[in-house]
CSV table of C-alpha atoms in Angstrom, one decimal:
chain,number,residue,atom,x,y,z
K,1,UNK,CA,124.7,99.4,115.6
K,2,UNK,CA,123.6,96.6,113.3
K,3,UNK,CA,119.9,96.8,114.1
K,4,UNK,CA,117.0,98.2,112.0
K,5,UNK,CA,117.3,101.9,111.5
K,6,UNK,CA,114.6,104.4,110.4
K,7,UNK,CA,114.8,108.0,109.3
K,8,UNK,CA,113.6,110.5,110.2
K,9,UNK,CA,112.6,109.7,113.8
K,10,UNK,CA,110.1,112.5,113.9
K,11,UNK,CA,108.2,114.3,111.1
K,12,UNK,CA,105.7,117.1,111.4
K,13,UNK,CA,103.9,118.1,108.3
K,14,UNK,CA,100.9,120.0,107.2
K,15,UNK,CA,97.8,118.3,105.8
K,16,UNK,CA,98.1,117.8,102.1
K,17,UNK,CA,101.9,117.5,102.0
K,18,UNK,CA,103.8,114.4,100.9
K,19,UNK,CA,106.2,112.7,103.2
K,20,UNK,CA,108.7,109.9,102.7
K,21,UNK,CA,110.2,107.6,105.4
K,22,UNK,CA,113.2,105.4,105.0
K,23,UNK,CA,114.0,102.0,106.6
K,24,UNK,CA,117.3,100.2,106.6
K,25,UNK,CA,116.9,96.6,107.7
K,26,UNK,CA,119.4,94.2,109.3
K,27,UNK,CA,121.7,93.5,106.5
K,28,UNK,CA,121.2,89.7,106.2
K,29,UNK,CA,117.4,89.9,106.5
K,30,UNK,CA,115.5,89.2,103.3
K,31,UNK,CA,112.1,90.3,104.6
K,32,UNK,CA,111.0,93.8,105.4
K,33,UNK,CA,107.7,94.9,106.9
K,34,UNK,CA,106.0,98.2,107.5
K,35,UNK,CA,103.5,98.7,110.4
K,36,UNK,CA,101.5,101.6,111.8
K,37,UNK,CA,100.8,102.0,115.5
K,38,UNK,CA,98.5,104.5,117.1
K,39,UNK,CA,98.2,105.2,120.8
K,40,UNK,CA,96.9,102.3,122.9
K,41,UNK,CA,96.9,99.9,120.0
K,42,UNK,CA,99.3,97.2,118.8
K,43,UNK,CA,101.1,97.7,115.5
K,44,UNK,CA,99.0,97.1,112.4
K,45,UNK,CA,100.5,95.4,109.3
K,46,UNK,CA,100.7,97.6,106.2
K,47,UNK,CA,102.9,95.8,103.7
K,48,UNK,CA,105.9,93.5,103.4
K,49,UNK,CA,108.7,92.7,101.0
K,50,UNK,CA,110.7,89.6,100.3
K,51,UNK,CA,113.9,90.9,98.8
K,52,UNK,CA,112.7,93.6,96.3
K,53,UNK,CA,109.2,92.1,95.7
K,54,UNK,CA,106.3,93.6,97.5
K,55,UNK,CA,104.3,90.5,98.3
K,56,UNK,CA,101.3,91.8,100.2
K,57,UNK,CA,99.6,95.0,101.1
K,58,UNK,CA,97.0,95.4,103.8
K,59,UNK,CA,93.5,96.8,103.1
K,60,UNK,CA,94.6,99.6,105.5
K,61,UNK,CA,97.0,100.8,102.8
K,62,UNK,CA,95.1,103.4,100.8
K,63,UNK,CA,96.1,104.5,97.3
K,64,UNK,CA,97.9,107.5,99.0
K,65,UNK,CA,100.5,105.1,100.4
K,66,UNK,CA,103.3,103.5,98.4
K,67,UNK,CA,106.3,101.5,99.4
K,68,UNK,CA,109.4,100.5,97.6
K,69,UNK,CA,112.4,98.3,98.1
K,70,UNK,CA,114.3,98.8,94.9
K,71,UNK,CA,117.4,96.8,95.5
K,72,UNK,CA,116.2,94.5,98.2
K,73,UNK,CA,118.0,96.4,100.9
K,74,UNK,CA,116.5,99.7,102.2
K,75,UNK,CA,112.8,100.6,101.8
K,76,UNK,CA,110.9,103.8,101.5
K,77,UNK,CA,107.3,104.5,102.5
K,78,UNK,CA,105.6,107.5,100.9
K,79,UNK,CA,102.4,109.0,102.0
K,80,UNK,CA,100.9,111.5,99.5
K,81,UNK,CA,98.4,114.2,100.4
K,82,UNK,CA,98.7,113.5,104.1
K,83,UNK,CA,95.6,113.6,106.3
K,84,UNK,CA,95.3,114.2,110.1
K,85,UNK,CA,94.3,110.5,110.4
K,86,UNK,CA,97.7,109.5,109.1
K,87,UNK,CA,99.3,110.7,112.4
K,88,UNK,CA,100.9,107.6,113.9
K,89,UNK,CA,104.1,105.8,114.6
K,90,UNK,CA,105.4,104.1,111.5
K,91,UNK,CA,107.4,101.0,112.3
K,92,UNK,CA,109.7,99.0,110.1
K,93,UNK,CA,110.7,95.5,110.9
K,94,UNK,CA,112.9,92.9,109.2
K,95,UNK,CA,113.3,89.2,109.5
K,96,UNK,CA,115.1,86.2,107.9
K,97,UNK,CA,112.6,83.5,107.3
K,98,UNK,CA,113.5,80.0,108.2
K,99,UNK,CA,110.6,77.6,107.7
K,100,UNK,CA,108.0,78.9,110.1
K,101,UNK,CA,110.4,80.8,112.2
K,102,UNK,CA,109.8,84.5,111.6
K,103,UNK,CA,111.1,86.6,114.5
K,104,UNK,CA,110.8,90.2,113.4
K,105,UNK,CA,113.1,92.9,114.7
K,106,UNK,CA,111.8,96.5,114.8
K,107,UNK,CA,113.4,99.8,114.1
K,108,UNK,CA,112.8,102.8,116.4
K,109,UNK,CA,110.0,104.1,114.2
K,110,UNK,CA,109.1,107.4,112.6
K,111,UNK,CA,106.6,109.4,114.5
K,112,UNK,CA,104.4,111.4,112.0
K,113,UNK,CA,102.3,114.3,113.1
K,114,UNK,CA,100.0,115.9,110.5
K,115,UNK,CA,98.7,119.3,111.5
H,1,UNK,CA,86.3,89.1,116.3
H,2,UNK,CA,89.9,90.3,116.6
H,3,UNK,CA,92.7,88.0,115.5
H,4,UNK,CA,94.4,88.4,118.9
H,5,UNK,CA,92.8,89.5,122.1
H,6,UNK,CA,94.5,90.5,125.4
H,7,UNK,CA,93.4,92.0,128.7
H,8,UNK,CA,94.7,95.6,128.5
H,9,UNK,CA,95.2,95.7,132.2
H,10,UNK,CA,96.8,97.6,133.8
H,11,UNK,CA,98.4,95.1,136.1
H,12,UNK,CA,100.0,96.8,139.1
H,13,UNK,CA,102.1,94.3,141.1
H,14,UNK,CA,104.7,94.6,143.9
H,15,UNK,CA,108.3,93.9,143.3
H,16,UNK,CA,109.0,90.2,143.6
H,17,UNK,CA,105.5,89.1,142.7
H,18,UNK,CA,104.5,86.6,140.0
H,19,UNK,CA,102.2,87.8,137.3
H,20,UNK,CA,100.6,86.1,134.4
H,21,UNK,CA,99.1,87.4,131.2
H,22,UNK,CA,96.8,85.5,128.8
H,23,UNK,CA,96.1,86.0,125.2
H,24,UNK,CA,93.6,84.3,122.9
H,25,UNK,CA,93.8,84.0,119.1
H,26,UNK,CA,91.0,83.2,116.7
H,27,UNK,CA,92.7,81.5,113.8
H,28,UNK,CA,93.3,77.8,114.6
H,29,UNK,CA,95.8,77.6,111.7
H,30,UNK,CA,98.2,80.0,113.4
H,31,UNK,CA,101.7,78.8,113.1
H,32,UNK,CA,103.9,80.7,115.5
H,33,UNK,CA,103.5,82.9,118.5
H,34,UNK,CA,105.6,85.6,120.2
H,35,UNK,CA,105.7,87.9,123.1
H,36,UNK,CA,107.1,91.3,122.6
H,37,UNK,CA,107.8,94.0,125.2
H,38,UNK,CA,107.2,97.6,124.4
H,39,UNK,CA,108.3,100.5,126.5
H,40,UNK,CA,106.6,103.9,126.3
H,41,UNK,CA,107.2,105.6,123.0
H,42,UNK,CA,109.7,102.9,122.0
H,43,UNK,CA,109.6,100.1,119.4
H,44,UNK,CA,108.5,96.5,120.3
H,45,UNK,CA,111.3,94.3,121.3
H,46,UNK,CA,111.1,90.5,121.0
H,47,UNK,CA,110.9,88.8,124.4
H,48,UNK,CA,110.1,85.2,123.5
H,49,UNK,CA,109.2,83.0,120.6
H,50,UNK,CA,106.8,80.1,121.2
H,51,UNK,CA,106.9,77.4,118.5
H,52,UNK,CA,105.9,74.3,120.5
H,53,UNK,CA,104.0,73.9,123.7
H,54,UNK,CA,106.1,76.5,125.6
H,55,UNK,CA,109.4,78.2,126.2
H,56,UNK,CA,111.3,79.3,129.3
H,57,UNK,CA,113.9,82.0,129.6
H,58,UNK,CA,115.0,82.9,133.1
H,59,UNK,CA,112.1,84.5,135.0
H,60,UNK,CA,109.9,84.3,131.9
H,61,UNK,CA,107.8,81.3,130.8
H,62,UNK,CA,105.5,81.2,127.8
H,63,UNK,CA,103.0,78.5,127.3
H,64,UNK,CA,100.9,77.6,124.3
H,65,UNK,CA,97.5,75.8,124.4
H,66,UNK,CA,96.5,75.0,120.8
H,67,UNK,CA,93.3,73.2,121.8
H,68,UNK,CA,92.0,76.3,123.6
H,69,UNK,CA,93.8,78.8,121.4
H,70,UNK,CA,95.6,80.8,124.0
H,71,UNK,CA,99.1,81.7,125.0
H,72,UNK,CA,100.3,82.8,128.4
H,73,UNK,CA,103.3,84.7,129.7
H,74,UNK,CA,104.4,84.2,133.3
H,75,UNK,CA,106.9,86.5,134.9
H,76,UNK,CA,108.4,85.4,138.2
H,77,UNK,CA,110.1,87.6,140.8
H,78,UNK,CA,109.0,90.8,139.1
H,79,UNK,CA,111.6,93.6,138.8
H,80,UNK,CA,110.9,97.3,138.5
H,81,UNK,CA,112.5,97.1,135.0
H,82,UNK,CA,109.8,94.7,133.9
H,83,UNK,CA,107.3,97.6,133.8
H,84,UNK,CA,106.2,97.9,130.2
H,85,UNK,CA,103.5,96.8,127.8
H,86,UNK,CA,103.5,93.2,126.7
H,87,UNK,CA,102.3,92.4,123.2
H,88,UNK,CA,101.0,89.0,122.3
H,89,UNK,CA,101.7,88.3,118.6
H,90,UNK,CA,100.4,85.6,116.3
H,91,UNK,CA,101.7,84.6,112.9
H,92,UNK,CA,98.6,83.3,111.2
H,93,UNK,CA,100.8,81.6,108.6
H,94,UNK,CA,99.0,82.8,105.4
H,95,UNK,CA,100.9,83.9,102.4
H,96,UNK,CA,101.8,87.2,103.9
H,97,UNK,CA,103.4,85.7,106.9
H,98,UNK,CA,102.5,88.8,108.7
H,99,UNK,CA,102.0,89.2,112.4
H,100,UNK,CA,98.9,90.1,114.2
H,101,UNK,CA,99.4,92.1,117.4
H,102,UNK,CA,97.2,92.3,120.4
H,103,UNK,CA,96.6,95.7,121.9
H,104,UNK,CA,99.0,94.9,124.7
H,105,UNK,CA,98.9,94.4,128.5
H,106,UNK,CA,100.3,97.2,130.6
H,107,UNK,CA,102.4,96.1,133.6
H,108,UNK,CA,103.6,98.3,136.4
H,109,UNK,CA,105.9,96.8,139.0
H,110,UNK,CA,105.7,98.9,142.2
H,111,UNK,CA,108.6,99.2,144.7
């Protein structure tokens, strides 16, 4: 399978704990995105990388959230001191930009439940 | 005002019917447009890209009206397998090149 992969698929944690998610994009894609989706809503942009550079972060991304893409390949998203409001599906997507074409392909997501 | 607005539905249609969804966007500088399909508890999957006035792929037709700032998706001869949530997505073309998603329109095709 050469699609976007994410691990873990599910994570249950207690409030106050730190969690880390991993995303492996499609290998030839230079852009990687993180989104958050809650029930009944569309995905909301969190942050994106072009190669290893983090080029933009949403206002939704509080200081407790940090993302890295150290070698321009896989990425990690860490949430520190989790809160119940962090419970959501965290989606990763990747794309290869060509002019204005920007089809993004999503991974299966990591479903986070904070108790 | 939201960047992208869709009628959440639900749309319940019989098998074989034609159904159309509309989506409006607020930023006139938007560069590109997409329809994604999302099944329950699954990730969004790209259905169609719309870069000019429209696009057709089999039973699916997407149209773009820049003057009125809306995109439509037409599904002909609906199949049971078309039941899903359809997400309208707009790339507003700013530095982030990020996508803004509508909340989705839920379609159920009934036998």
